[in-house]
Short mmCIF file of C-alpha atoms and ligand atoms in Angstrom, two decimals:
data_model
loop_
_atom_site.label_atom_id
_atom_site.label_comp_id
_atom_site.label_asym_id
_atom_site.label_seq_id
_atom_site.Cartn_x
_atom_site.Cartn_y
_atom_site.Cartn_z
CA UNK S 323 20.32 17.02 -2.82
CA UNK S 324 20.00 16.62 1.37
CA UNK S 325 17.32 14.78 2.33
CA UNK S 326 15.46 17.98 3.98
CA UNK S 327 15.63 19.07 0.29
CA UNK S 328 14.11 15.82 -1.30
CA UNK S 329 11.34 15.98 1.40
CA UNK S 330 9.94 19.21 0.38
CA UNK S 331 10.67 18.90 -3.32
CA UNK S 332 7.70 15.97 -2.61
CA UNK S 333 5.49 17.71 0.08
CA UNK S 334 5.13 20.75 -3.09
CA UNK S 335 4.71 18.40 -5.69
CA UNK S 336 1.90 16.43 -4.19
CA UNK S 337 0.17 17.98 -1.17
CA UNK S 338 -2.13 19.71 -2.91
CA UNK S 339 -3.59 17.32 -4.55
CA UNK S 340 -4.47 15.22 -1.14
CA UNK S 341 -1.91 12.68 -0.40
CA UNK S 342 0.64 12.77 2.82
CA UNK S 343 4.02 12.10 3.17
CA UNK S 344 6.46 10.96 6.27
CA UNK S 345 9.76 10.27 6.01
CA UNK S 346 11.87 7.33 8.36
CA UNK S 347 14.44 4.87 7.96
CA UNK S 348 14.08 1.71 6.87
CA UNK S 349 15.82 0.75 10.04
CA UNK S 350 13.28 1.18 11.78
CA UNK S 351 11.13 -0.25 9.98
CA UNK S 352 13.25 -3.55 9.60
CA UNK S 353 13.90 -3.32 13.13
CA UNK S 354 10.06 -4.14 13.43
CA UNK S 355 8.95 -6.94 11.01
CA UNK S 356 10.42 -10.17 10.42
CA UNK S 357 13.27 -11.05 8.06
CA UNK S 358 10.80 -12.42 5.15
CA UNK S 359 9.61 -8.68 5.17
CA UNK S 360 12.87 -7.13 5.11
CA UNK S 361 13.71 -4.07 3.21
CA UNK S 362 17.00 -5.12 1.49
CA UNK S 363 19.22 -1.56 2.15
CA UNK S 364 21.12 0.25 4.83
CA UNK S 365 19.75 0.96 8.31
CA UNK S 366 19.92 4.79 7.72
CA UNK S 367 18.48 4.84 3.97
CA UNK S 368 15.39 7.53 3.16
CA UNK S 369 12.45 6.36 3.27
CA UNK S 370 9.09 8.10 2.52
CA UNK S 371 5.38 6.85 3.38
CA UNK S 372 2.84 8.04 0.96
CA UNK S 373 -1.07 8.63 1.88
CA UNK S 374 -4.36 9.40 0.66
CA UNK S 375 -6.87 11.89 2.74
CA UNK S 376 -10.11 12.64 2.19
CA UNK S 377 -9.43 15.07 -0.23
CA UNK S 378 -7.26 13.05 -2.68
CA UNK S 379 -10.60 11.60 -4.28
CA UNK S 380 -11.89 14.97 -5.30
CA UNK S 381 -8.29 16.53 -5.91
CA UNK S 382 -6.26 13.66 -7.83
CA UNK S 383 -8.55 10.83 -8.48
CA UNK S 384 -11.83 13.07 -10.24
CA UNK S 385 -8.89 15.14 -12.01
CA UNK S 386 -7.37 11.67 -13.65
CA UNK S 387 -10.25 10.21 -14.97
CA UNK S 388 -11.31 13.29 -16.54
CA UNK S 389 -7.64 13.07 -18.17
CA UNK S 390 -7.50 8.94 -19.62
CA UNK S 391 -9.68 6.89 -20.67
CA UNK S 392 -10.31 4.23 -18.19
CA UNK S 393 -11.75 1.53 -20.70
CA UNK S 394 -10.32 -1.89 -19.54
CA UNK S 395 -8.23 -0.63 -16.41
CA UNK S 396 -8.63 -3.40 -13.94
CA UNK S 397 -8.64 -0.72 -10.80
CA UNK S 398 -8.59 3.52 -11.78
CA UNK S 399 -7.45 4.12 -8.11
CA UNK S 400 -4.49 1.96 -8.46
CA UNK S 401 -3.77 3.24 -11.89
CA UNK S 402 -4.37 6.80 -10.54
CA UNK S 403 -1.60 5.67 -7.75
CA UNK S 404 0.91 4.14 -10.54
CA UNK S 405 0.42 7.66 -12.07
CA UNK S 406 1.34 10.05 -9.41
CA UNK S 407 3.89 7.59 -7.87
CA UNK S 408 5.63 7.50 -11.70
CA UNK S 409 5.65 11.67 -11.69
CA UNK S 410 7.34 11.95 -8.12
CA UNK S 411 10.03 9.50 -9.59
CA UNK S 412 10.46 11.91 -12.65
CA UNK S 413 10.84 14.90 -10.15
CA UNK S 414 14.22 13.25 -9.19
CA UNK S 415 16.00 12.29 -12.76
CA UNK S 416 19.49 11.76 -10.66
CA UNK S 417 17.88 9.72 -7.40
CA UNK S 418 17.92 6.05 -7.53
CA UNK S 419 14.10 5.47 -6.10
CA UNK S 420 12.45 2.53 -5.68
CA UNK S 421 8.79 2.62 -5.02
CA UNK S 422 6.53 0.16 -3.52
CA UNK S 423 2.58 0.07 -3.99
CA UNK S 424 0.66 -1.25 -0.86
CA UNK S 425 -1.08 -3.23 -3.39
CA UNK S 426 2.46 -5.01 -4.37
CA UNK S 427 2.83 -8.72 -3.49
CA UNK S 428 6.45 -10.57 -3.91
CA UNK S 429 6.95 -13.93 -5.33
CA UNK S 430 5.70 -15.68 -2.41
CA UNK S 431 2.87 -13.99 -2.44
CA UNK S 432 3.16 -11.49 0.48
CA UNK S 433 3.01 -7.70 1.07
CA UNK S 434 6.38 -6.31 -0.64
CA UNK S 435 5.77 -3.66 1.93
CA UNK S 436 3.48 -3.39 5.10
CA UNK S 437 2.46 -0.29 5.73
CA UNK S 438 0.48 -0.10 8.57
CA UNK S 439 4.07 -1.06 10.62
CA UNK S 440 5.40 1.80 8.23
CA UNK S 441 3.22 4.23 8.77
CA UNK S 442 3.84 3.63 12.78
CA UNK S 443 7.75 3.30 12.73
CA UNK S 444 7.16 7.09 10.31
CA UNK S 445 5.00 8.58 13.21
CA UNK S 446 2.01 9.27 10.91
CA UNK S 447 -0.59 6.78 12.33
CA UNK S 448 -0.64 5.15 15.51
CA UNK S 449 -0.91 0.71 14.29
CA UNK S 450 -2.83 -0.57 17.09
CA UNK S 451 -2.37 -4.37 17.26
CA UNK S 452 -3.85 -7.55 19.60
CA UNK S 453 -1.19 -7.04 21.36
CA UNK S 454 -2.12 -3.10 22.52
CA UNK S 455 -5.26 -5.18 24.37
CA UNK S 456 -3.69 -6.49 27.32
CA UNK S 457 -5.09 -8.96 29.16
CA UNK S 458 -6.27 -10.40 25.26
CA UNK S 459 -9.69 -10.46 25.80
CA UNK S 460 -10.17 -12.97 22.41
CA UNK S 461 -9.94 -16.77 22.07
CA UNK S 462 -6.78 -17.89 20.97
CA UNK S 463 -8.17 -18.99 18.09
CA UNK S 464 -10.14 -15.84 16.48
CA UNK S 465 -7.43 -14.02 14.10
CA UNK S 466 -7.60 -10.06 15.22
CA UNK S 467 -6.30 -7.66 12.14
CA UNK S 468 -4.73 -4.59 13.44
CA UNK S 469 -5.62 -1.37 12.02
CA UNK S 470 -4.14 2.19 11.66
CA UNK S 471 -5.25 5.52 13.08
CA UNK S 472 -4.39 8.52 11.81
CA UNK S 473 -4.83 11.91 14.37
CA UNK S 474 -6.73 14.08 12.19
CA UNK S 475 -8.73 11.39 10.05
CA UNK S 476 -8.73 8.75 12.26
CA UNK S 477 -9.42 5.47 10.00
CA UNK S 478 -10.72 7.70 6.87
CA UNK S 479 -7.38 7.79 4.91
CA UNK S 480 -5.58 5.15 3.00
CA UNK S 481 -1.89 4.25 2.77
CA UNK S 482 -0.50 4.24 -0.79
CA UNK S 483 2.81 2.66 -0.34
CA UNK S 484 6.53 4.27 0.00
CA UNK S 485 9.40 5.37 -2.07
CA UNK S 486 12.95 4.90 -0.81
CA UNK S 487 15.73 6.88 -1.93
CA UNK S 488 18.52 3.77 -2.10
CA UNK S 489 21.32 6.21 -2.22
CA UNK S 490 20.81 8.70 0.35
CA UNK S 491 21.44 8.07 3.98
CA UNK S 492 19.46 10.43 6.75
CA UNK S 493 21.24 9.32 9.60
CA UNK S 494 20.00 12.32 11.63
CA UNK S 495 16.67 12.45 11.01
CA UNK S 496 14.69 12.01 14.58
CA UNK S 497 11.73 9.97 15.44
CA UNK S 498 8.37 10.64 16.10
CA UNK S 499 6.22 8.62 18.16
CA UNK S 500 2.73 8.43 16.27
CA UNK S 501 -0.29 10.03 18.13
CA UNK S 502 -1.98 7.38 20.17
CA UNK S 503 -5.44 8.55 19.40
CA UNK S 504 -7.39 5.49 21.66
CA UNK S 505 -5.32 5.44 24.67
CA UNK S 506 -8.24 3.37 26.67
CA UNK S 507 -8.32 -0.49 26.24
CA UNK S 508 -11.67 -0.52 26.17
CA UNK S 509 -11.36 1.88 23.34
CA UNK S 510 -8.85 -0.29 21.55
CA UNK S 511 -10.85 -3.42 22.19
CA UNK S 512 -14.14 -2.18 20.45
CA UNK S 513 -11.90 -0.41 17.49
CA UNK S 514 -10.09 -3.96 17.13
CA UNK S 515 -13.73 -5.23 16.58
CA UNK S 516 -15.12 -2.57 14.83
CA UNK S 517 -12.78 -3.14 12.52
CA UNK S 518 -11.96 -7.15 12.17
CA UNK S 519 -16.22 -7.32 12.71
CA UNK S 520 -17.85 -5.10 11.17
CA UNK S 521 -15.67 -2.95 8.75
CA UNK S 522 -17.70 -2.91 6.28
CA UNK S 523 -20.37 -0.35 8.49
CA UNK S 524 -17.39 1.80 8.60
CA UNK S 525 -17.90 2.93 11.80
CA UNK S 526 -13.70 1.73 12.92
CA UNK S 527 -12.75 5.55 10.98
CA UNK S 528 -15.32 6.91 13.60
CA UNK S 529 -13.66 5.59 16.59
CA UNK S 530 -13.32 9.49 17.71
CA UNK S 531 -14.47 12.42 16.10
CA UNK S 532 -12.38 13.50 13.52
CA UNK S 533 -11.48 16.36 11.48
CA UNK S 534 -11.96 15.31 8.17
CA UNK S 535 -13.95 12.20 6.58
CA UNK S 536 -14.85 10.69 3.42
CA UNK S 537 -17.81 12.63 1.17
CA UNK S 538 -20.75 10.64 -0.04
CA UNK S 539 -20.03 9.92 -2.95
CA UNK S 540 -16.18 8.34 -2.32
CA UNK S 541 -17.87 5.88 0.46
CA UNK S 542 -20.60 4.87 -2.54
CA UNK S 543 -17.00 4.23 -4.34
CA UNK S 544 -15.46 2.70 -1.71
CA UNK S 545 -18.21 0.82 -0.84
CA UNK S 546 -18.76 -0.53 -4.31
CA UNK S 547 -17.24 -3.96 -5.15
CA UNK S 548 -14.27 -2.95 -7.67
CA UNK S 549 -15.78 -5.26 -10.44
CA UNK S 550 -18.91 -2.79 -10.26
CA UNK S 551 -17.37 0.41 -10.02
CA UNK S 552 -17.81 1.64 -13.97
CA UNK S 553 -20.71 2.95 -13.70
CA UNK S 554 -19.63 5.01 -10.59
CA UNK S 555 -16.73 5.86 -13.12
CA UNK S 556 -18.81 6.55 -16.05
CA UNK S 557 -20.91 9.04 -13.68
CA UNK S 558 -18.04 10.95 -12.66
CA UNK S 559 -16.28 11.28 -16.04
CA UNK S 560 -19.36 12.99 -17.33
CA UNK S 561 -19.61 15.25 -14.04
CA UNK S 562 -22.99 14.19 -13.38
C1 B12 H 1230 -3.61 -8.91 3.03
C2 B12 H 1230 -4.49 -7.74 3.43
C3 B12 H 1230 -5.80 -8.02 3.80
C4 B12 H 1230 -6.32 -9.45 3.98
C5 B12 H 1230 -5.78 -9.99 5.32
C6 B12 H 1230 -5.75 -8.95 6.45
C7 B12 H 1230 -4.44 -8.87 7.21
N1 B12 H 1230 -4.25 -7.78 7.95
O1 B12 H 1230 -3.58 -9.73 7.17
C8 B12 H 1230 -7.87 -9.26 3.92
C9 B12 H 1230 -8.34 -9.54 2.51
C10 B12 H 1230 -8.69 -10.08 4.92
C11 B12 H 1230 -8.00 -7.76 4.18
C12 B12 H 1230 -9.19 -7.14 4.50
C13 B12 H 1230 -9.35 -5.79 4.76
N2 B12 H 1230 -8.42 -4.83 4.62
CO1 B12 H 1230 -6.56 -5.22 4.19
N3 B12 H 1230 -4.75 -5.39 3.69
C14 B12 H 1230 -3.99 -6.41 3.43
C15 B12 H 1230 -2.56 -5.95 3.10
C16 B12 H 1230 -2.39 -5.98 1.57
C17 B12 H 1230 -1.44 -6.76 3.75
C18 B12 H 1230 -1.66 -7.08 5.23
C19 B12 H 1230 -0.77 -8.25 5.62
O2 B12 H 1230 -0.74 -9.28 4.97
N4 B12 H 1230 0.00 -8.13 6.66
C20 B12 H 1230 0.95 -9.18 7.07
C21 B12 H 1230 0.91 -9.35 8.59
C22 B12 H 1230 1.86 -10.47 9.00
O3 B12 H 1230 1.32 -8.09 9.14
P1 B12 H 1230 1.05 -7.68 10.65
O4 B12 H 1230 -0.07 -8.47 11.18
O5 B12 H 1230 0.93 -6.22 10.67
O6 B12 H 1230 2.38 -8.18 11.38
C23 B12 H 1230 3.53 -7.33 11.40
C24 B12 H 1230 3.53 -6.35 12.56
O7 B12 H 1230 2.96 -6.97 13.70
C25 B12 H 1230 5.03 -6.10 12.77
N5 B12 H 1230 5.39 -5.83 14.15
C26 B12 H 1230 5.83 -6.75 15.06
N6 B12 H 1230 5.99 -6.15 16.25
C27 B12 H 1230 5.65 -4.83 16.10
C28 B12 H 1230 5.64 -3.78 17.00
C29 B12 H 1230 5.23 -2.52 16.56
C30 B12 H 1230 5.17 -1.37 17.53
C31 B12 H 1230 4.84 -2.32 15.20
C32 B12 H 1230 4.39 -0.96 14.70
C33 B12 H 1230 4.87 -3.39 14.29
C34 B12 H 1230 5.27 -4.63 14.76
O8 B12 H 1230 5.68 -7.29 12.33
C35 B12 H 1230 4.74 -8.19 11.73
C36 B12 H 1230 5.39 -8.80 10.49
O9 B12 H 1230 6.53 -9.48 10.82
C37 B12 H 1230 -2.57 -4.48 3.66
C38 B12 H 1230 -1.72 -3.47 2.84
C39 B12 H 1230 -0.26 -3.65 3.11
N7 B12 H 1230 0.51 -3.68 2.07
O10 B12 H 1230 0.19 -3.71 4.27
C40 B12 H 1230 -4.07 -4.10 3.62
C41 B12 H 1230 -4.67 -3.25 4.76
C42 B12 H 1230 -4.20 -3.80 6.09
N8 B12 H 1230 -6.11 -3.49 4.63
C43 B12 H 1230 -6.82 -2.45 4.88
C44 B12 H 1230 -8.24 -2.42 4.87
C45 B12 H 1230 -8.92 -1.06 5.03
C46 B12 H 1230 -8.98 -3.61 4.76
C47 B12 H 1230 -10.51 -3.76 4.73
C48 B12 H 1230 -11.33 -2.81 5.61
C49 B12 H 1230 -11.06 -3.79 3.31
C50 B12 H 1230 -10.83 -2.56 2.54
N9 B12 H 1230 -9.79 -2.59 1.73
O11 B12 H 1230 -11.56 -1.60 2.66
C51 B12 H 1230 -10.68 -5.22 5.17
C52 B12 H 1230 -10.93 -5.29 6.69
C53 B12 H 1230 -10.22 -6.35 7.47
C54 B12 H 1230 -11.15 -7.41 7.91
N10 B12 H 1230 -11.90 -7.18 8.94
O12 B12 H 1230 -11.21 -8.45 7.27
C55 B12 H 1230 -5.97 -1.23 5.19
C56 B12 H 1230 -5.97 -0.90 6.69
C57 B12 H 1230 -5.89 0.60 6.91
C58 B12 H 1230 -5.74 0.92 8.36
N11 B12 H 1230 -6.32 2.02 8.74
O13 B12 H 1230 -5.07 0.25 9.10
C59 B12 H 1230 -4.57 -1.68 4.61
C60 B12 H 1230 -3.36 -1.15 5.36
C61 B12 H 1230 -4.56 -1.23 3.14
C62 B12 H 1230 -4.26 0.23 2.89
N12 B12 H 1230 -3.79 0.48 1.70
O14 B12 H 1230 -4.44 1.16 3.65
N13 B12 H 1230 -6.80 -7.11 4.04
#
């Protein structure tokens, strides 16, 4: 199979259902983070970013736990993940994949993957870091998380993790520069706060008006500690 091939073999699978995908090397990505976050394979091997829209929680998530029973699952949207990550593997019985959750720590306890540098390097979300605020307007000592923006959904998506197809080299395959949604740096200065501040209003997804958000009822899910969620499950397994 060419890697053109692979890449819509997963777009039909799993489109429909809400998620995104965006293929890169893992060059590029290596060429990015430091050697403790190394992806161990060649500079040209296939990589592919997976992510959640707005839609996923109505098209894939509702549709799952109508299908198990979700008694004693520590988190249904990670399971629901682990499910659909498993049948994209079993779409390619001859591929060697590896997949990697963004929920996946290693030994040492850090991110196996980091996707937010992923989903940059793949041209589906523009990572805007400290560093895309210059002159730093923040004491040295105040920590700044960067965050993601995606074009259409600005921060109202999630990244799911990646699968990389250890056998098959795509040394053609272009780049594309992500979107730079917040060009101003006064822009990226108050989505930098927004989001390291006060996330939690959820106002950082707003930072421009976007095409697509989450409905009601996901942000009540979202916004739900996971420990409390079963209710919110219960509730949606009945269809009420
Ligand atoms: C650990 C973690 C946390 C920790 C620490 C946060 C942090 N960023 O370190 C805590 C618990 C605080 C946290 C909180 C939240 N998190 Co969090 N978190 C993560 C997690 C699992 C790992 C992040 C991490 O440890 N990074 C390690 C550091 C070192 O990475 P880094 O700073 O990006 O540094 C790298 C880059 O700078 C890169 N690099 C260097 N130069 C260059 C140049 C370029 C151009 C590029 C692209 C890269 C690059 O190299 C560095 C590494 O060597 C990620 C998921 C994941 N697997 O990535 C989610 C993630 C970052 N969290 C996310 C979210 C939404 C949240 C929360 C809002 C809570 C929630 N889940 O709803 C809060 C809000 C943050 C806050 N204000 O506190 C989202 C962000 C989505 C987005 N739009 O960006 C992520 C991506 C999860 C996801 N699945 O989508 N989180």
């Amino acid at each position: 199979m060419t890697p053109e091939e692979i890449y819509e073999k997963v777009q039909q699978n799993l489109s429909q259902v809400g998620f995104e995908f965006h293929v890169f090397k893992v060059g590029w990505y290596n060429d990015k983070v430091k050697p403790e976050f190394h992806l161990n394979y060649e500079y040209d091997t296939m990589i592919i970013l997976v992510l959640s829209t707005p839609d996923m929680f109505d098209k894939a998530f509702k549709p799952y736990l109508l299908r198990t029973d979700c008694l004693g699952v520590r988190d249904p949207i990670d399971e629901c993940m682990t499910f659909h990550f498993k049948q994209m593997k079993e779409c390619f019985q001859d591929i060697e994949i590896e997949s990697i959750h963004d929920f996946e720590m290693d030994h040492n306890r850090r991110p196996k993957i980091l996707v937010q540098t992923a989903g940059h390097v793949a041209g589906a979300a523009y990572y805007y870091q400290r560093s895309d605020v210059d002159p730093d307007p923040w004491s040295k000592e105040q920590k700044i998380f960067g965050v993601s923006i995606h074009p259409k959904y600005g921060g109202w998506f999630a990244f799911r993790g990646v699968l990389i197809f250890k056998n098959i080299m795509y040394p053609d395959l272009e780049q594309k520069k992500p979107v730079d949604s917040v060009p101003s740096l006064e822009l990226r200065k108050e989505l930098l706060e927004r989001f390291n501040f006060h996330w939690q209003d959820w106002s950082f997804r707003d930072i421009f008006l976007v095409e697509k958000k989450y409905s009601e009822e996901q942000k009540e899910y979202f916004g739900t500690e996971p420990k409390n969620r079963a209710p919110l499950v219960e509730r949606m397994r009945k269809g009420i």
